[in-house]
Short mmCIF file of C-alpha atoms and ligand atoms in Angstrom, two decimals:
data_model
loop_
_atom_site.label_atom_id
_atom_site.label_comp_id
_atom_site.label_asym_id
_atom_site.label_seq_id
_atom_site.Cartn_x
_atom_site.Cartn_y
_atom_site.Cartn_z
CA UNK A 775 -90.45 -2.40 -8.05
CA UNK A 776 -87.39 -0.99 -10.40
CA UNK A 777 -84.14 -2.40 -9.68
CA UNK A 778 -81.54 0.21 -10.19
CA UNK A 779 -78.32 -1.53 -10.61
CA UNK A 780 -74.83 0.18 -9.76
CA UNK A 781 -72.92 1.96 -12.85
CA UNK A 782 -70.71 -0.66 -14.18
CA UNK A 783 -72.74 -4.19 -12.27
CA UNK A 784 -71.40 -7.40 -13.06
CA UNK A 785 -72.85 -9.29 -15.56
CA UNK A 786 -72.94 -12.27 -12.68
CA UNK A 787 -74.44 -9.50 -10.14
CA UNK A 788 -77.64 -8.33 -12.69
CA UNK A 789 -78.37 -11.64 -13.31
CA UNK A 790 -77.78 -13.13 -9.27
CA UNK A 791 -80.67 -10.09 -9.04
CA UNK A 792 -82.71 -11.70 -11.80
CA UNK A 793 -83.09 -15.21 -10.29
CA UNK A 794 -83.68 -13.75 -6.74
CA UNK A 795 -86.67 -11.54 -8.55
CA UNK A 796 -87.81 -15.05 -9.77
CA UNK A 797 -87.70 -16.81 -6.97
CA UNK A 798 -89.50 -14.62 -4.92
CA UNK A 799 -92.41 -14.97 -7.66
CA UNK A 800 -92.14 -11.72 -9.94
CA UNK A 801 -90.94 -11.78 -13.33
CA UNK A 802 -87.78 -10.11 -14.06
CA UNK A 803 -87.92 -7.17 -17.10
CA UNK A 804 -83.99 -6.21 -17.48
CA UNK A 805 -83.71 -3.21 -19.53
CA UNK A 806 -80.41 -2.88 -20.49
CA UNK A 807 -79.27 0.81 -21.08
CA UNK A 808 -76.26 2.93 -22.22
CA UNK A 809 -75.50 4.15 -18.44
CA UNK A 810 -76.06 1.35 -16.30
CA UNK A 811 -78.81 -1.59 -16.32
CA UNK A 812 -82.42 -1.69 -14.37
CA UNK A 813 -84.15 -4.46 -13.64
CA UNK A 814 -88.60 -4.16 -13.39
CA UNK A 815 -89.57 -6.68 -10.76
CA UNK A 816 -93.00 -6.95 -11.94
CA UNK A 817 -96.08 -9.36 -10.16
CA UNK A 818 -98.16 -9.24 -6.77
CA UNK A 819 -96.88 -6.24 -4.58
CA UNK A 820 -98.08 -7.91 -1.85
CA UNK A 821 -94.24 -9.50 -2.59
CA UNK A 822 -92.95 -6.59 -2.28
CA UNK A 823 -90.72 -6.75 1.39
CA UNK A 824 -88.64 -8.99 0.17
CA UNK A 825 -87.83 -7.75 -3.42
CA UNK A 826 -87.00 -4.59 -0.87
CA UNK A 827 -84.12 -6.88 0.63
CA UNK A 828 -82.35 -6.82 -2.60
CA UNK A 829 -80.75 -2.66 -1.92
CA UNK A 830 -78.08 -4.85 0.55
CA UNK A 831 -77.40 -6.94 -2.80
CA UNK A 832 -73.88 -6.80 -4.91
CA UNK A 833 -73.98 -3.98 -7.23
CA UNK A 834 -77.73 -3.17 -6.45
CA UNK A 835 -77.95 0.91 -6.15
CA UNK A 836 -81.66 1.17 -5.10
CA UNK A 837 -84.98 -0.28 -5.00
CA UNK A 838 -87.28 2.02 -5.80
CA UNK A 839 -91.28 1.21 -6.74
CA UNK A 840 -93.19 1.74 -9.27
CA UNK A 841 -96.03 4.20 -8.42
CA UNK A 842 -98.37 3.45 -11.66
CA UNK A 843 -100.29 1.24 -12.52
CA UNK A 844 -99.03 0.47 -15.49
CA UNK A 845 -95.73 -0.94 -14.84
CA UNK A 846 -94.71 -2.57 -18.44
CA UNK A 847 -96.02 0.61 -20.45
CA UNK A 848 -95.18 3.40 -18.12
CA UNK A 849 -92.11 5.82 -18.08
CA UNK A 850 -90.87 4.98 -14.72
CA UNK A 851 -88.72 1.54 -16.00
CA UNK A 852 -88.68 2.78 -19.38
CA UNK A 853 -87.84 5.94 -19.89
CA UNK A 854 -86.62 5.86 -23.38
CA UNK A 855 -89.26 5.78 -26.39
CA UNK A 856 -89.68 2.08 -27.42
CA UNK A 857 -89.30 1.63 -31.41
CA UNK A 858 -91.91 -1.48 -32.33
CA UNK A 859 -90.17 -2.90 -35.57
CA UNK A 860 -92.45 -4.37 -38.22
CA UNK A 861 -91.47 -7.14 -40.74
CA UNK A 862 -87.66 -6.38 -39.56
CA UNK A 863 -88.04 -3.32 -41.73
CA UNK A 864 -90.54 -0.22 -40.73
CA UNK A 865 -89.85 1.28 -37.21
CA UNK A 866 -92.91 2.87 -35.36
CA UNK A 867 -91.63 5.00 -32.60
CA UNK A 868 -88.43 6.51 -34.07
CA UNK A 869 -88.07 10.36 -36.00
CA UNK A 870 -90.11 8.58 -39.16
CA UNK A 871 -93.55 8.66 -39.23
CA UNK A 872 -95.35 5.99 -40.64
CA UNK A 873 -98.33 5.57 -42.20
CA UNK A 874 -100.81 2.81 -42.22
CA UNK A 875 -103.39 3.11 -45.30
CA UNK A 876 -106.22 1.23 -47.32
CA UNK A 877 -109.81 0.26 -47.00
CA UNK A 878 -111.85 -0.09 -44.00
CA UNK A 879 -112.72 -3.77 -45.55
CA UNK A 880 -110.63 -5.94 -47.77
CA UNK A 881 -113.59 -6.56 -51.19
CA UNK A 882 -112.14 -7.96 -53.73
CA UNK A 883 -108.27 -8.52 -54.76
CA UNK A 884 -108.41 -6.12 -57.56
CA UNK A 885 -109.49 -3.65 -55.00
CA UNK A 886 -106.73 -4.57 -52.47
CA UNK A 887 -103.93 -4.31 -55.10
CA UNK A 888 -105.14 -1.34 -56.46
CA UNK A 889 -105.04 0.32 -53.13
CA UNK A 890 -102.00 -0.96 -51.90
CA UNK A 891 -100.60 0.64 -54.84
CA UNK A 892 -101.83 3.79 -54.80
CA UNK A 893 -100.99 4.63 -51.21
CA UNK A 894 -97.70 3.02 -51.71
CA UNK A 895 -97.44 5.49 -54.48
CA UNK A 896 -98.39 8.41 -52.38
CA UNK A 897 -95.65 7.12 -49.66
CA UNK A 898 -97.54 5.22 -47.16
CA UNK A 899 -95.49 2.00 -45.45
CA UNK A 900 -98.02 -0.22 -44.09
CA UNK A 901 -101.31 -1.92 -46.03
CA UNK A 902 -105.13 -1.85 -43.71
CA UNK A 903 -107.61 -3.81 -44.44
CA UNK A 904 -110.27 -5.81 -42.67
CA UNK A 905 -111.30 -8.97 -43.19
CA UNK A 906 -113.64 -9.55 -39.86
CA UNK A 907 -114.97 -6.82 -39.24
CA UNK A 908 -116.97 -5.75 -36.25
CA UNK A 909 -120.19 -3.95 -37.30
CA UNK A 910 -122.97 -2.19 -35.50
CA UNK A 911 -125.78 -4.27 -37.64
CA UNK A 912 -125.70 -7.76 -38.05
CA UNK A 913 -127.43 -7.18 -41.32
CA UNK A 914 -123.99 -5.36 -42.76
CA UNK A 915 -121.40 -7.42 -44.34
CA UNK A 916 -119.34 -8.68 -41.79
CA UNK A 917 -115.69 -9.59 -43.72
CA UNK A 918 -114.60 -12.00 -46.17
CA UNK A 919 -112.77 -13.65 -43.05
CA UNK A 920 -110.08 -16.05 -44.83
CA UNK A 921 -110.34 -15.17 -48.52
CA UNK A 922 -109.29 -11.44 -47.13
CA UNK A 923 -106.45 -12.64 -45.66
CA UNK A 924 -105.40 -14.08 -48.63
CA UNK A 925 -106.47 -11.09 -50.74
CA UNK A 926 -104.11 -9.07 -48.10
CA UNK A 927 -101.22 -11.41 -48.50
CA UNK A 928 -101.22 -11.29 -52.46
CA UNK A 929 -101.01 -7.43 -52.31
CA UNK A 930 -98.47 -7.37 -49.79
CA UNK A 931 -96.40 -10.23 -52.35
CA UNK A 932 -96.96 -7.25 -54.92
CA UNK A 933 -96.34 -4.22 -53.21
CA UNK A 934 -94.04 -5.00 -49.97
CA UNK A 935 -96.18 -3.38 -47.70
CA UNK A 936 -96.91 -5.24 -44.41
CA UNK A 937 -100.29 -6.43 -43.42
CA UNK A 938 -102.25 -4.71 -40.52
CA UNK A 939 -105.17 -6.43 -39.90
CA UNK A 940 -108.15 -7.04 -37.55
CA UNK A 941 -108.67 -10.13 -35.27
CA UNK A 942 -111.72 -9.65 -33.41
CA UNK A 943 -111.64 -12.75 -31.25
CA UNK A 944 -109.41 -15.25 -29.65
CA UNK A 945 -110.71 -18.46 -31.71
CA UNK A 946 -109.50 -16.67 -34.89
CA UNK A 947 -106.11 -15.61 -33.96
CA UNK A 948 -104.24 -18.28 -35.00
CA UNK A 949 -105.57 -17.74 -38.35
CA UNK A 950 -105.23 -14.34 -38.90
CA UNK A 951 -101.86 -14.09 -36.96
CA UNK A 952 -101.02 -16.38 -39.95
CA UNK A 953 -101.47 -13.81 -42.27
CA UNK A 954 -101.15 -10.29 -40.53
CA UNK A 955 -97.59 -8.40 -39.53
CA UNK A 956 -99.53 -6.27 -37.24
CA UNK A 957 -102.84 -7.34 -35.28
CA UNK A 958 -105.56 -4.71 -34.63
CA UNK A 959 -107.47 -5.02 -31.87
CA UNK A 960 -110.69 -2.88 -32.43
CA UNK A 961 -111.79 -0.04 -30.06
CA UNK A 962 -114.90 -2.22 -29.34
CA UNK A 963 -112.48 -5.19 -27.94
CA UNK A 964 -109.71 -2.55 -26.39
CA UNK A 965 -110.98 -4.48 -22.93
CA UNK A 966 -111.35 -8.02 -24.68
CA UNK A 967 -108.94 -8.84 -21.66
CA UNK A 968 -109.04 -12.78 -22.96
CA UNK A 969 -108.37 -11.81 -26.43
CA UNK A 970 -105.27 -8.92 -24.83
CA UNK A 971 -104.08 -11.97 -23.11
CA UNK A 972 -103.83 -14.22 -26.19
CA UNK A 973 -101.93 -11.62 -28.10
CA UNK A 974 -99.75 -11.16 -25.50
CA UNK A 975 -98.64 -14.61 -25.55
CA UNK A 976 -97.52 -13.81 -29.42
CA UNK A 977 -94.48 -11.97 -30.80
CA UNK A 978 -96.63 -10.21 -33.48
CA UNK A 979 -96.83 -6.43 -33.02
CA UNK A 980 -99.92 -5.47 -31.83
CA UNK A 981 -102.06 -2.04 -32.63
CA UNK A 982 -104.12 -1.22 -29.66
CA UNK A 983 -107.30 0.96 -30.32
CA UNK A 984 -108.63 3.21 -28.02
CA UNK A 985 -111.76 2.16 -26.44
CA UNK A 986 -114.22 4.79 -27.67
CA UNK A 987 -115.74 5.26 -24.10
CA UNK A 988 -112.25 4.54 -22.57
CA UNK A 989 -109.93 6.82 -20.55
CA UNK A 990 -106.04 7.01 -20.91
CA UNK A 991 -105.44 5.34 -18.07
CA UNK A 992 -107.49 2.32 -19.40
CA UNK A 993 -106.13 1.86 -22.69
CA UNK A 994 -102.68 2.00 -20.95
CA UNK A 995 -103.85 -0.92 -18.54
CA UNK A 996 -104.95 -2.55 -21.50
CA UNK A 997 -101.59 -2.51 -23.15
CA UNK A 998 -100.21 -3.55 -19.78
CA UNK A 999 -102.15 -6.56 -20.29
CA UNK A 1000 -100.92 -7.64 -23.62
CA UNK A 1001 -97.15 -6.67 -22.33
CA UNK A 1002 -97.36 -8.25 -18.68
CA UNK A 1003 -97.42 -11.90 -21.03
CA UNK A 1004 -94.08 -11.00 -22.54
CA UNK A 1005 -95.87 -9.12 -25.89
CA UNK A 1006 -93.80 -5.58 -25.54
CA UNK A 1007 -94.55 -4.76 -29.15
CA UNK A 1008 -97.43 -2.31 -28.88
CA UNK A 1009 -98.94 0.44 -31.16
CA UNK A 1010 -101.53 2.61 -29.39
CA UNK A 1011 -104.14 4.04 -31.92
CA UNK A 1012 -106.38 7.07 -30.81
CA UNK A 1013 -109.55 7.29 -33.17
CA UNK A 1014 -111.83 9.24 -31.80
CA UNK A 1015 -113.94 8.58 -28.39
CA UNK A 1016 -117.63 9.31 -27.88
CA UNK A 1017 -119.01 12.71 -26.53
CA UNK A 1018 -121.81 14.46 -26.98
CA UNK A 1019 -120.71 16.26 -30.43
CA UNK A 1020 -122.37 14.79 -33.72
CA UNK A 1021 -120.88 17.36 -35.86
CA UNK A 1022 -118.21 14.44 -36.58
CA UNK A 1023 -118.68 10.20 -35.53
CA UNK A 1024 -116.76 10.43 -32.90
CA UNK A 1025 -114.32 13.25 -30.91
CA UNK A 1026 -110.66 12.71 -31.91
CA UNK A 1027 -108.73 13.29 -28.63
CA UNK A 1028 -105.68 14.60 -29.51
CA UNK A 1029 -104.65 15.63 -26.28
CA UNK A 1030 -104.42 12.59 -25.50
CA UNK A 1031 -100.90 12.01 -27.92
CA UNK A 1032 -99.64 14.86 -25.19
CA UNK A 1033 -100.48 13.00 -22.01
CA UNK A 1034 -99.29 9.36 -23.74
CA UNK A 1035 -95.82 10.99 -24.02
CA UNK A 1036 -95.42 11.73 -20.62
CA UNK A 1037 -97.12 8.39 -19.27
CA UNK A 1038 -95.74 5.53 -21.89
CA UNK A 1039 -92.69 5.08 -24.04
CA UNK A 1040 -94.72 3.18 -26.05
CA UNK A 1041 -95.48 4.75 -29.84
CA UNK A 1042 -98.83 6.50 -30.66
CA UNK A 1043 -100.88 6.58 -34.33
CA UNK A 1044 -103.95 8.80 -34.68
CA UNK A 1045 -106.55 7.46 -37.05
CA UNK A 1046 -108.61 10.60 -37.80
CA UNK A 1047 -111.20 8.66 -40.74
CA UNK A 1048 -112.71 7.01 -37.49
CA UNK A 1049 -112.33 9.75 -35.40
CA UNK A 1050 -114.12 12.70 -38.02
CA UNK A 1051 -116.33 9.70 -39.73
CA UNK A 1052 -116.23 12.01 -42.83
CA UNK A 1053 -113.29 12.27 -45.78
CA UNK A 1054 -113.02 16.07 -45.49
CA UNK A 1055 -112.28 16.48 -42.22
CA UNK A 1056 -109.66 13.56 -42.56
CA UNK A 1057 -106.89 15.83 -43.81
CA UNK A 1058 -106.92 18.68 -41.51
CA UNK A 1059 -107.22 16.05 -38.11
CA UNK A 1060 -104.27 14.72 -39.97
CA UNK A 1061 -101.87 17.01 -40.17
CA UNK A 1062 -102.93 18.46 -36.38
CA UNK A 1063 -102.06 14.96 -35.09
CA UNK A 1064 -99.01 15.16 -36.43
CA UNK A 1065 -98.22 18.57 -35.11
CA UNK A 1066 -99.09 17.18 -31.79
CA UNK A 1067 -96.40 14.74 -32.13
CA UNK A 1068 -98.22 11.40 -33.28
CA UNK A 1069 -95.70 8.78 -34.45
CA UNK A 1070 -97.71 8.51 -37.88
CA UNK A 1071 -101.24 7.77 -38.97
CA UNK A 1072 -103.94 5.58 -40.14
CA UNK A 1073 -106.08 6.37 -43.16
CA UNK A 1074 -108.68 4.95 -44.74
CA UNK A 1075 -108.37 4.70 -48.64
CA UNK A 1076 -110.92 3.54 -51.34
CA UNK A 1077 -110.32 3.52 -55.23
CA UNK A 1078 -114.31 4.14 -55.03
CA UNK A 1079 -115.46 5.38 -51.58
CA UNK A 1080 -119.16 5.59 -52.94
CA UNK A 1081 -118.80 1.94 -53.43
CA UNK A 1082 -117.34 1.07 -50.23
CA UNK A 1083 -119.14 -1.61 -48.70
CA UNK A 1084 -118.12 -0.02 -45.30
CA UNK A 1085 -117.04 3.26 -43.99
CA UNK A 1086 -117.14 5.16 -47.52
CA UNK A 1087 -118.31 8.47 -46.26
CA UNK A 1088 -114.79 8.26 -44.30
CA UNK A 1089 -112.62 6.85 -46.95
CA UNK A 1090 -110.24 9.09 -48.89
CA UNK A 1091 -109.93 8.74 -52.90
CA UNK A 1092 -106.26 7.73 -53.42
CA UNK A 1093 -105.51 11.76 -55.27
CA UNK A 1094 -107.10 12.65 -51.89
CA UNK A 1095 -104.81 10.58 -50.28
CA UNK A 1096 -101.52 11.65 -52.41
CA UNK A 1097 -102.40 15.31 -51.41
CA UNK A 1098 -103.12 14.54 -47.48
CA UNK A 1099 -99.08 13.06 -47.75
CA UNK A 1100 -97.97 15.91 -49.67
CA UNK A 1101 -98.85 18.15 -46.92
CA UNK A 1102 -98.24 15.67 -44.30
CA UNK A 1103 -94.49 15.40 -44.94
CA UNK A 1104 -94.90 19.52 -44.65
CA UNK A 1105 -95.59 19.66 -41.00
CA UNK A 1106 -93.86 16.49 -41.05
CA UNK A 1107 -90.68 18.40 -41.15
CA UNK A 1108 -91.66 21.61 -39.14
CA UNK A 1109 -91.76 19.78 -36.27
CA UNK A 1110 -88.38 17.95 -36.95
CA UNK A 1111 -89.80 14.72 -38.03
CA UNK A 1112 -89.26 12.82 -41.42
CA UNK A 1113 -92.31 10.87 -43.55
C1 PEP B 294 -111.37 -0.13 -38.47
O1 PEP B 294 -110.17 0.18 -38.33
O2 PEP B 294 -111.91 -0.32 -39.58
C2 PEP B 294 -112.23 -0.18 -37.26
C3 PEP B 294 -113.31 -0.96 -37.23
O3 PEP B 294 -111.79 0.64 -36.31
P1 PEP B 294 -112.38 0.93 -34.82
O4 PEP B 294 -112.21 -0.36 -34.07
O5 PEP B 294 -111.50 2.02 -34.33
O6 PEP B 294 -113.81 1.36 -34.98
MN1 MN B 295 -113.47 1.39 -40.84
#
């Protein structure tokens, strides 16, 4: 249920309505706005009667409830576009785009550095790189776990960039929370619902894959789990789902960025090197993701994609990369964004 409190409630009277969400068993999600202050009473509807109660309450205007499922990551309590801040410096969600770049797997620290570099260089604000990574054979190399991390840390000490990494399961998140300023959950673990609820219990800004045979409505549950334990600070990430087209590795669903901005307030990246599987397709998914009003991008970038030990057809040379942001920042502005 949303709490809509009176223009101008008490301070004492919002949070009189707080403790009375509490003790009726539902946590209490105040958002405090410009015009007046609402309050998400969020846990069992079965509940629901006496939250209802509250509309006779000081400075209480209405009780209205929340008709999605989603409560946390929907529109209906927050109807303002939620800004996720990384490191205290980059903002995903506000009129910059931002741009998340580097190799599918972190190989060696000269390769790191050199990356992070380069698509520093070429204007990108966030390092990728995986150090476990979830493969389809058990034969292919499956991270340098650890030493990655550390491989990511020394080129974020050089460059500046922040860290988004993978964490693939819940008895390595303490570890690679250690290291990362943004933890990627994998499309294959989008409804890991033990790992969403570990990263939920963190503060660390969280990118949220699509599943690749997962609807909308899905991956927004999914956020909803990582929010509903107090973890607000999610990035969704479309990369492509599965359909019956092989032209490309997967189908990049960009209609999906429309439908995310009428359903969440939460911000929205498009990876297209998962989503087209091949580096020249990468550029043109690109720049169509951010006409469709993505909040930035992820790219995968190799000094040497023919020596990638993963995802190489997919990986962009850094020039490659320099021009894709070059033409970026193009429809960048057009569509009355900055990059
Ligand atoms: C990746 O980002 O390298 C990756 C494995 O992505 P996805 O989970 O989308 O396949
Ligand atoms: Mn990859």
């Amino acid at each position: 249920m949303i709490i809509v409190m009176q223009r101008g409630a008490s301070k004492r009277a919002i949070h009189q309505v707080e403790a009375e969400i509490k003790r009726l068993g539902f946590k209490a999600h105040p958002i405090y706005g410009v015009e007046r202050t609402v309050i998400g009473a969020i846990g069992d509807e079965r509940g629901n009667v006496g939250l209802q109660a509250l509309e006779t309450w000081d400075g209480v205007e209405r009780v209205i409830p929340i008709l999605k499922p989603y409560k946390l990551a929907g529109r209906e309590l927050h109807t303002e576009k939620s800004k996720i801040k990384v490191r205290g410096r980059v903002v995903v969600g506000g009129r910059t785009l931002h741009v998340i770049a580097g190799p599918c797997s972190v190989e060696s620290l000269t390769q790191i550095c050199t990356t992070a570099r380069a698509v520093k260089a070429a204007g990108a604000t966030l390092l990728r790189g995986g150090a476990f990574k979830p493969r389809t054979s058990p034969y292919a190399f499956q991270g340098l776990e650890e030493e990655g991390l550390k491989m990511l840390a020394e080129a974020r000490a050089q460059t500046g960039l922040p860290i988004v990494t993978e964490v693939m399961k819940e008895s390595a998140l303490e570890l690679v929370a250690r290291y990362a300023d943004v933890l990627q959950i994998g499309t294959r673990n989008m409804q890991n619902f033990d790992l969403l609820k570990a990263v939920g219990q963190l503060r660390t800004p969280v990118l949220l894959k699509r599943g690749l045979a997962n609807t909308v409505r899905e991956w927004l549950m999914s956020a909803e789990y990582i929010m509903a334990q107090g973890n607000m600070e999610v990035i969704l990430c479309e990369r492509g789902i599965r359909t019956f087209e092989t032209a490309t590795r997967n189908t990049l669903d960009l209609s999906a960025i429309a439908v995310l901005k009428h359903e969440t307030h939460l911000p929205v990246i498009v990876d297209p090197s998962h989503g087209t599987g091949h580096y020249e397709y990468v550029e043109d998914m690109a720049l169509a993701a951010i006409a469709a009003g993505a909040d930035g991008l992820m790219i995968e970038v190799h000094p040497n994609p023919h020596e990638a030990w993963s995802d190489g057809a997919q990986s962009l040379t850094p020039e490659r990369f320099a021009q894709l942001m070059k033409r970026a920042r193009a429809v960048a502005r057009a569509v009355g964004r900055t990059m």
